[in-house]
Amino acid sequence: LGRSMFDADPLLKGAMGDVRLYNYPLEGETIEKLYYSDQIGAANELAATPMYASTRNTLVEAINAAESAIESGDEDAIKTALSSLKTAMSRAQSSVEYYAPLGEALKWSTQMATDYPQEDAAAQDAYAAAYSAMEKDYMEGAFTNFKISSAITTVKTFTNSYLMADAVNTATESRPKDITHLIWNPEFKGNSSENWTVTTSSSSYKGALSYDCIEFFNRTFNLYQVLYGMPSGKYRLRTQAFYRNGAKENSASKDVYAMLYINDSTTTIAPISKSASSATSNGDWYEYATNKNVPNDMESAAAAFNKLNRYTGTLSSNSLIADYDNTESEKLAIGIKKTKAVSNDWTIINNFKLHYMGSPETTAIDGVESDAEAVPVAIYNASGSQISSVSKGVNIIKMSDGTVKKVIVR
């Protein structure tokens, strides 16, 4: 295949999508029927893929019309029907592409629920019901193409709400719960920033990736993720990262403009001088003062992070604790950003870690109701949905004086 009958001709430079061999000659009518059969087969296969229901219905109608035209043998009718089928398939393919990310979100949800099963029975039931309803809508094509993004957010919300159930019941400030697994791609493995949103002062520049790190040079930037379905409470975000204020000759500077953040709460990340020492490792290092060596490229930065264990999240400058109220915002945004432009400055990030530290607790409902000065004005469950009265499990109660209390009903 692909060779001309003339030796001087080049081989075929292209692709073949459908190759068949027969040990007998085919009549024109047989070839025509095979072609029509392939068209109908491809359309039926496409119709079985999740897409918007109305688009699928239009495709099925076009398939039926094409089959009827082919059966009639009317060439004009066949030509018209196949043209309409082609248009319907194009629209269906577009809808399938819109639906694909929702399918991936459901796969992610299933995998996360399998990898991190929760003991809370009520959370198990709520997750199973929410997942079943979403899967049904997905398979039946209940969403228009432009509603898929909202549906994906819903999947993230009910999944994270389930995955946080046990943490809500057990986490405290002295015994925080590691929930780093809820961050998508927290370590930039494989030199990928997938699932992170990256904006910079240069529209075409999204940071540089190497050695499982991401760097931003000589630009303002914002690197972040948004988590949905997270319970109210105290969160601790840590990173292994550093900032250099300008060119390498300015490594001694303690001025830092790169900020670690949780929603509106911020703190500076470590200055490059924070972990300077006489020791070096792989890559290019710069000695800005006697026995004060710091990384000067991505390889040396990675060595500082992973081999020398420097610039860790245990540093006060690389750790942030913040309160989050899901009754005020459905989004928990985490990341690092820099809004001040500094010539030749350098930010490099190796990983993030996230912990849940619980929320204010009270164990007696009577204690809430007997407060003469502050009274409950709204009650929410652990997922952040408002409810009419306290129920079994975790209840977040917003008081008239602005305080928030957690009530656990056993």
Coordinates of C-alpha atoms in Angstrom, one line a residue:
L1 CA 0.0 0.0 0.0
G2 CA 1.2 3.5 -0.8
R3 CA 3.6 2.3 -3.6
S4 CA 3.1 3.5 -7.1
M5 CA 3.1 1.1 -10.0
F6 CA 6.0 3.2 -11.3
D7 CA 9.3 2.8 -9.5
A8 CA 10.3 6.4 -10.0
D9 CA 7.3 7.7 -8.0
P10 CA 7.6 8.5 -4.3
L11 CA 5.7 6.5 -1.7
L12 CA 2.4 7.8 -0.3
K13 CA 3.0 10.6 2.2
G14 CA -0.3 10.6 4.1
A15 CA -2.6 8.5 6.2
M16 CA -5.2 5.9 5.4
G17 CA -8.3 5.7 7.6
D18 CA -10.0 2.6 6.3
V19 CA -8.3 -0.2 4.4
R20 CA -10.1 -3.4 3.2
L21 CA -8.9 -6.3 1.1
Y22 CA -11.2 -8.4 -1.0
N23 CA -10.3 -11.5 -3.0
Y24 CA -12.8 -10.6 -5.7
P25 CA -13.7 -7.5 -7.7
L26 CA -16.4 -5.3 -6.3
E27 CA -19.3 -3.9 -8.3
G28 CA -20.0 -0.1 -8.2
E29 CA -23.2 -0.7 -6.3
T30 CA -21.5 -2.8 -3.7
I31 CA -18.8 -0.1 -3.1
E32 CA -21.6 2.5 -2.8
K33 CA -23.4 0.5 -0.2
L34 CA -20.2 0.0 1.8
Y35 CA -19.6 3.7 1.7
Y36 CA -23.1 4.5 2.9
S37 CA -22.8 1.8 5.6
D38 CA -19.6 3.4 6.9
Q39 CA -21.3 6.8 7.1
I40 CA -24.2 5.5 9.0
G41 CA -22.0 3.4 11.3
A42 CA -19.9 6.4 12.2
A43 CA -23.0 8.5 12.9
N44 CA -24.5 5.8 15.1
E45 CA -21.2 5.5 17.1
L46 CA -21.1 9.2 17.6
A47 CA -24.8 9.2 18.7
A48 CA -23.9 6.8 21.5
T49 CA -21.4 9.3 23.0
P50 CA -22.5 11.8 25.7
M51 CA -23.7 15.1 24.3
Y52 CA -26.5 17.6 24.6
A53 CA -29.8 15.7 24.2
S54 CA -31.3 18.0 21.6
T55 CA -28.2 17.7 19.5
R56 CA -28.3 13.9 19.8
N57 CA -32.0 13.9 18.7
T58 CA -31.1 16.0 15.6
L59 CA -28.4 13.5 14.8
V60 CA -30.6 10.5 15.2
E61 CA -33.2 12.1 12.9
A62 CA -30.5 12.7 10.3
I63 CA -29.4 9.1 10.6
N64 CA -33.0 7.8 10.1
A65 CA -33.5 10.1 7.1
A66 CA -30.2 9.0 5.5
E67 CA -31.1 5.3 6.0
S68 CA -34.5 5.9 4.3
A69 CA -32.9 7.7 1.4
I70 CA -30.3 5.0 0.9
E71 CA -33.1 2.4 1.0
S72 CA -35.0 4.3 -1.7
G73 CA -32.1 4.4 -4.1
D74 CA -32.9 8.0 -5.1
E75 CA -29.6 9.6 -5.8
D76 CA -30.8 13.1 -5.2
A77 CA -32.4 12.2 -1.9
I78 CA -29.3 10.3 -0.8
K79 CA -27.1 13.3 -1.6
T80 CA -29.4 15.7 0.3
A81 CA -29.7 13.3 3.3
L82 CA -26.0 12.6 3.5
S83 CA -25.3 16.4 3.4
S84 CA -27.7 16.9 6.3
L85 CA -26.1 14.0 8.2
K86 CA -22.7 15.5 7.8
T87 CA -23.9 18.8 9.3
A88 CA -25.6 17.0 12.2
M89 CA -22.4 15.0 12.9
S90 CA -20.3 18.1 12.9
R91 CA -22.6 19.7 15.5
A92 CA -22.7 16.5 17.5
Q93 CA -18.9 16.3 17.5
S94 CA -18.7 19.8 18.9
S95 CA -21.1 18.9 21.7
V96 CA -19.2 15.7 22.5
E97 CA -16.0 17.9 22.9
Y98 CA -17.9 20.2 25.3
Y99 CA -19.1 17.2 27.3
A100 CA -15.8 15.4 27.5
P101 CA -14.4 17.5 30.4
L102 CA -17.5 16.7 32.5
G103 CA -16.9 13.0 31.9
E104 CA -13.3 13.5 33.0
A105 CA -14.5 15.3 36.1
L106 CA -16.8 12.3 37.0
K107 CA -13.9 9.9 36.5
W108 CA -11.8 12.1 38.8
S109 CA -14.6 12.1 41.4
T110 CA -14.9 8.3 41.3
Q111 CA -11.1 7.9 41.7
M112 CA -10.9 10.4 44.6
A113 CA -13.8 8.8 46.4
T114 CA -12.2 5.4 46.0
D115 CA -8.7 6.6 47.1
Y116 CA -10.0 8.6 50.1
P117 CA -13.2 6.9 51.4
Q118 CA -14.9 8.7 54.3
E119 CA -16.4 7.1 57.4
D120 CA -19.2 9.6 57.8
A121 CA -22.3 7.7 56.8
A122 CA -24.4 10.8 56.0
A123 CA -21.6 12.1 53.8
Q124 CA -21.5 8.7 51.9
D125 CA -25.2 8.9 51.2
A126 CA -25.1 12.5 50.1
Y127 CA -22.2 11.9 47.8
A128 CA -23.8 8.8 46.3
A129 CA -27.0 10.7 45.6
A130 CA -25.3 13.7 44.1
Y131 CA -23.0 11.6 41.9
S132 CA -25.9 9.4 40.7
A133 CA -27.9 12.5 39.7
M134 CA -25.0 14.1 37.9
E135 CA -24.0 10.9 36.0
K136 CA -27.7 10.5 34.9
D137 CA -27.8 14.1 33.6
Y138 CA -24.4 13.6 31.9
M139 CA -25.5 10.4 30.1
E140 CA -28.9 11.8 29.1
G141 CA -27.4 15.1 27.8
A142 CA -29.3 17.4 30.2
F143 CA -26.9 20.3 29.9
T144 CA -26.5 22.7 27.0
N145 CA -22.9 23.0 25.9
F146 CA -22.4 26.3 27.7
K147 CA -23.7 24.8 31.0
I148 CA -21.0 22.2 31.2
S149 CA -18.6 24.5 33.1
S150 CA -21.2 25.0 35.8
A151 CA -21.8 21.2 36.0
I152 CA -18.1 20.6 36.4
T153 CA -18.1 23.0 39.3
T154 CA -21.0 21.1 40.9
V155 CA -19.0 17.8 40.6
K156 CA -16.0 19.5 42.3
T157 CA -18.3 20.9 45.0
F158 CA -20.0 17.6 46.0
T159 CA -16.8 15.6 45.7
N160 CA -14.8 17.9 47.9
S161 CA -17.6 18.2 50.4
Y162 CA -17.6 14.4 50.7
L163 CA -13.8 14.2 50.9
M164 CA -13.8 16.7 53.7
A165 CA -16.4 14.9 55.8
D166 CA -14.0 13.1 58.2
A167 CA -11.7 16.1 58.5
V168 CA -14.6 18.3 59.6
N169 CA -15.4 15.8 62.3
T170 CA -11.8 15.3 63.6
A171 CA -9.5 18.2 62.6
T172 CA -8.3 20.7 65.2
E173 CA -5.6 23.3 65.3
S174 CA -3.3 21.0 67.3
R175 CA -4.1 18.0 65.0
P176 CA -4.7 19.4 61.5
K177 CA -5.8 17.2 58.7
D178 CA -3.6 17.0 55.6
I179 CA -5.8 17.6 52.6
T180 CA -3.1 18.3 50.0
H181 CA -4.7 15.6 47.8
L182 CA -7.5 18.0 47.1
I183 CA -5.1 20.3 45.2
W184 CA -4.8 19.2 41.6
N185 CA -1.1 18.7 40.7
P186 CA 0.4 20.3 43.9
E187 CA 4.0 19.3 43.0
F188 CA 4.1 20.1 39.2
K189 CA 5.1 16.5 38.5
G190 CA 6.3 15.9 35.0
N191 CA 7.0 19.6 34.6
S192 CA 3.3 20.3 34.2
S193 CA 1.1 23.1 35.4
E194 CA -2.1 21.3 34.4
N195 CA -5.1 22.4 36.5
W196 CA -3.4 25.5 37.7
T197 CA -4.6 28.9 36.3
V198 CA -1.7 31.1 35.4
T199 CA -1.8 34.7 34.4
T200 CA 1.2 37.0 33.8
S201 CA 2.1 40.4 32.5
S202 CA 3.0 38.7 29.2
S203 CA -0.1 37.0 27.7
S204 CA 2.0 34.4 25.9
Y205 CA 4.1 33.6 29.0
K206 CA 2.8 31.1 31.5
G207 CA 5.9 30.5 33.6
A208 CA 8.7 28.1 32.8
L209 CA 8.7 24.5 34.0
S210 CA 11.7 22.3 34.7
Y211 CA 12.9 19.9 37.4
D212 CA 9.3 19.6 38.7
C213 CA 9.3 23.3 39.5
I214 CA 7.6 26.4 38.0
E215 CA 9.4 29.8 37.8
F216 CA 8.4 33.3 36.9
F217 CA 11.1 35.7 35.8
N218 CA 10.9 39.5 35.4
R219 CA 7.1 39.5 35.3
T220 CA 4.1 40.0 37.5
F221 CA 2.0 36.8 37.8
N222 CA -0.8 34.9 39.5
L223 CA -0.6 31.1 39.9
Y224 CA -3.7 29.7 41.6
Q225 CA -6.4 27.1 42.0
V226 CA -10.0 27.4 43.2
L227 CA -11.4 24.7 45.5
Y228 CA -15.2 24.3 45.7
G229 CA -17.3 22.6 48.4
M230 CA -14.9 23.3 51.2
P231 CA -16.2 23.6 54.8
S232 CA -15.8 26.8 56.9
G233 CA -12.8 26.7 59.2
K234 CA -9.1 27.4 59.5
Y235 CA -6.8 26.4 56.7
R236 CA -3.0 26.3 56.6
L237 CA -1.3 26.6 53.2
R238 CA 2.4 25.9 52.9
T239 CA 4.8 26.1 49.9
Q240 CA 8.4 25.4 49.1
A241 CA 9.5 28.4 47.2
F242 CA 11.6 31.6 47.2
Y243 CA 11.8 35.1 45.8
R244 CA 14.8 37.0 44.5
N245 CA 14.3 40.8 44.4
G246 CA 16.1 41.6 41.1
A247 CA 19.3 40.2 39.5
K248 CA 21.6 37.8 41.3
E249 CA 23.7 40.7 42.7
N250 CA 20.7 41.7 44.8
S251 CA 20.4 38.3 46.5
A252 CA 20.9 39.8 49.9
S253 CA 17.7 41.8 49.7
K254 CA 15.0 40.9 52.2
D255 CA 12.3 42.8 50.2
V256 CA 9.8 40.3 48.9
Y257 CA 6.8 41.0 46.6
A258 CA 5.7 37.4 45.8
M259 CA 2.7 36.6 48.1
L260 CA 1.3 33.2 49.2
Y261 CA -2.4 33.6 49.6
I262 CA -5.7 32.0 50.7
N263 CA -8.5 34.2 49.2
D264 CA -7.8 37.7 50.7
S265 CA -5.3 36.6 53.3
T266 CA -1.6 36.9 52.2
T267 CA 2.0 36.5 53.5
T268 CA 5.3 36.9 51.7
I269 CA 7.2 33.8 50.6
A270 CA 10.8 33.3 51.7
P271 CA 13.5 35.6 50.3
I272 CA 16.3 33.8 48.5
S273 CA 18.7 34.7 51.2
K274 CA 16.6 32.9 53.8
S275 CA 18.3 29.6 53.4
A276 CA 21.7 30.7 52.1
S277 CA 24.7 28.7 53.3
S278 CA 28.2 27.4 52.3
A279 CA 26.7 24.2 51.0
T280 CA 25.9 23.8 47.3
S281 CA 24.7 21.0 45.0
N282 CA 23.7 20.5 41.3
G283 CA 23.4 23.5 39.0
D284 CA 24.6 27.1 39.1
W285 CA 25.1 28.7 42.5
Y286 CA 25.9 32.3 43.3
E287 CA 27.9 33.4 46.4
Y288 CA 26.7 36.8 47.2
A289 CA 28.7 37.0 50.4
T290 CA 31.2 34.8 52.2
N291 CA 29.6 31.3 52.6
K292 CA 26.3 32.7 51.4
N293 CA 25.5 30.5 48.4
V294 CA 22.1 30.7 46.7
P295 CA 20.5 29.0 43.6
N296 CA 21.0 30.8 40.3
D297 CA 19.0 28.5 38.0
M298 CA 16.2 26.0 38.0
E299 CA 18.5 23.0 38.5
S300 CA 20.2 24.5 41.6
A301 CA 16.8 25.6 42.9
A302 CA 15.4 22.1 42.6
A303 CA 18.5 20.8 44.4
A304 CA 18.0 23.3 47.2
F305 CA 14.4 22.2 47.5
N306 CA 14.8 18.4 47.2
K307 CA 18.4 17.5 48.1
L308 CA 19.2 20.2 50.7
N309 CA 15.6 20.6 52.0
R310 CA 15.7 24.4 52.0
Y311 CA 12.9 27.0 51.7
T312 CA 10.4 24.6 53.2
G313 CA 6.9 25.3 54.3
T314 CA 8.0 25.1 57.9
L315 CA 9.5 28.6 57.4
S316 CA 7.1 31.3 58.7
S317 CA 7.4 33.1 55.5
N318 CA 6.3 30.1 53.4
S319 CA 3.3 29.3 55.6
L320 CA -0.1 31.0 55.9
I321 CA -3.0 30.3 58.2
A322 CA -6.4 31.8 57.3
D323 CA -10.0 31.5 58.3
Y324 CA -12.6 30.7 55.5
D325 CA -16.3 31.1 55.7
N326 CA -18.2 29.3 53.0
T327 CA -21.3 31.2 53.7
E328 CA -19.6 34.3 52.4
S329 CA -17.8 32.7 49.4
E330 CA -18.2 29.4 47.6
K331 CA -14.6 29.6 46.5
L332 CA -11.4 28.8 48.4
A333 CA -8.6 30.2 46.2
I334 CA -5.0 29.3 46.9
G335 CA -1.8 30.3 45.2
I336 CA 1.1 32.7 44.8
K337 CA 1.0 36.0 43.1
K338 CA 3.1 39.1 42.5
T339 CA 1.6 42.4 41.4
K340 CA 4.7 44.7 41.6
A341 CA 7.0 44.7 38.6
V342 CA 10.7 44.4 39.5
S343 CA 13.4 44.1 36.8
N344 CA 15.1 40.7 36.7
D345 CA 13.3 39.4 39.8
W346 CA 12.8 35.7 40.1
T347 CA 10.2 33.5 41.8
I348 CA 10.4 29.7 41.8
I349 CA 7.9 27.2 43.3
N350 CA 8.4 23.5 44.0
N351 CA 5.2 22.4 45.8
F352 CA 2.1 23.3 47.9
K353 CA 0.7 21.6 51.0
L354 CA -2.8 22.3 52.4
H355 CA -4.1 21.4 55.9
Y356 CA -7.5 21.8 57.5
M357 CA -7.3 22.9 61.1
G358 CA -11.0 22.7 62.1
S359 CA -13.4 25.4 63.0
P360 CA -14.7 26.9 66.3
E361 CA -16.4 24.2 68.2
T362 CA -19.3 24.1 70.7
T363 CA -20.8 20.9 71.9
A364 CA -24.0 22.1 73.5
I365 CA -26.9 23.5 71.4
D366 CA -28.3 25.0 74.6
G367 CA -25.2 27.2 74.9
V368 CA -26.0 28.7 71.5
E369 CA -29.7 29.4 72.1
S370 CA -29.3 30.8 75.6
D371 CA -26.9 33.6 74.6
A372 CA -29.1 36.7 75.2
E373 CA -26.9 39.1 73.2
A374 CA -26.3 36.9 70.1
V375 CA -28.8 34.7 68.4
P376 CA -28.6 32.3 65.5
V377 CA -29.4 34.0 62.1
A378 CA -28.5 31.2 59.7
I379 CA -27.6 27.5 60.0
Y380 CA -25.5 25.6 57.4
N381 CA -24.4 21.9 57.1
A382 CA -20.8 20.9 56.5
S383 CA -21.3 21.3 52.7
G384 CA -22.2 25.0 53.1
S385 CA -25.9 24.5 52.3
Q386 CA -28.3 26.5 54.4
I387 CA -30.7 24.3 56.5
S388 CA -33.8 25.2 58.5
S389 CA -32.6 23.8 61.9
V390 CA -29.7 21.9 63.4
S391 CA -29.5 18.3 62.3
K392 CA -27.3 15.2 63.0
G393 CA -23.7 15.8 62.1
V394 CA -21.9 19.1 61.8
N395 CA -23.9 22.4 61.9
I396 CA -22.3 25.8 61.2
I397 CA -24.3 28.5 63.0
K398 CA -23.9 32.1 62.1
M399 CA -24.8 34.4 65.0
S400 CA -26.3 37.9 64.9
D401 CA -23.1 39.4 66.2
G402 CA -21.2 38.1 63.2
T403 CA -19.5 35.2 65.0
V404 CA -19.6 31.6 63.7
K405 CA -20.0 28.5 65.8
K406 CA -19.8 24.8 65.0
V407 CA -22.3 22.4 66.6
I408 CA -21.9 18.7 66.4
V409 CA -25.0 16.6 67.0
R410 CA -24.1 13.0 67.7

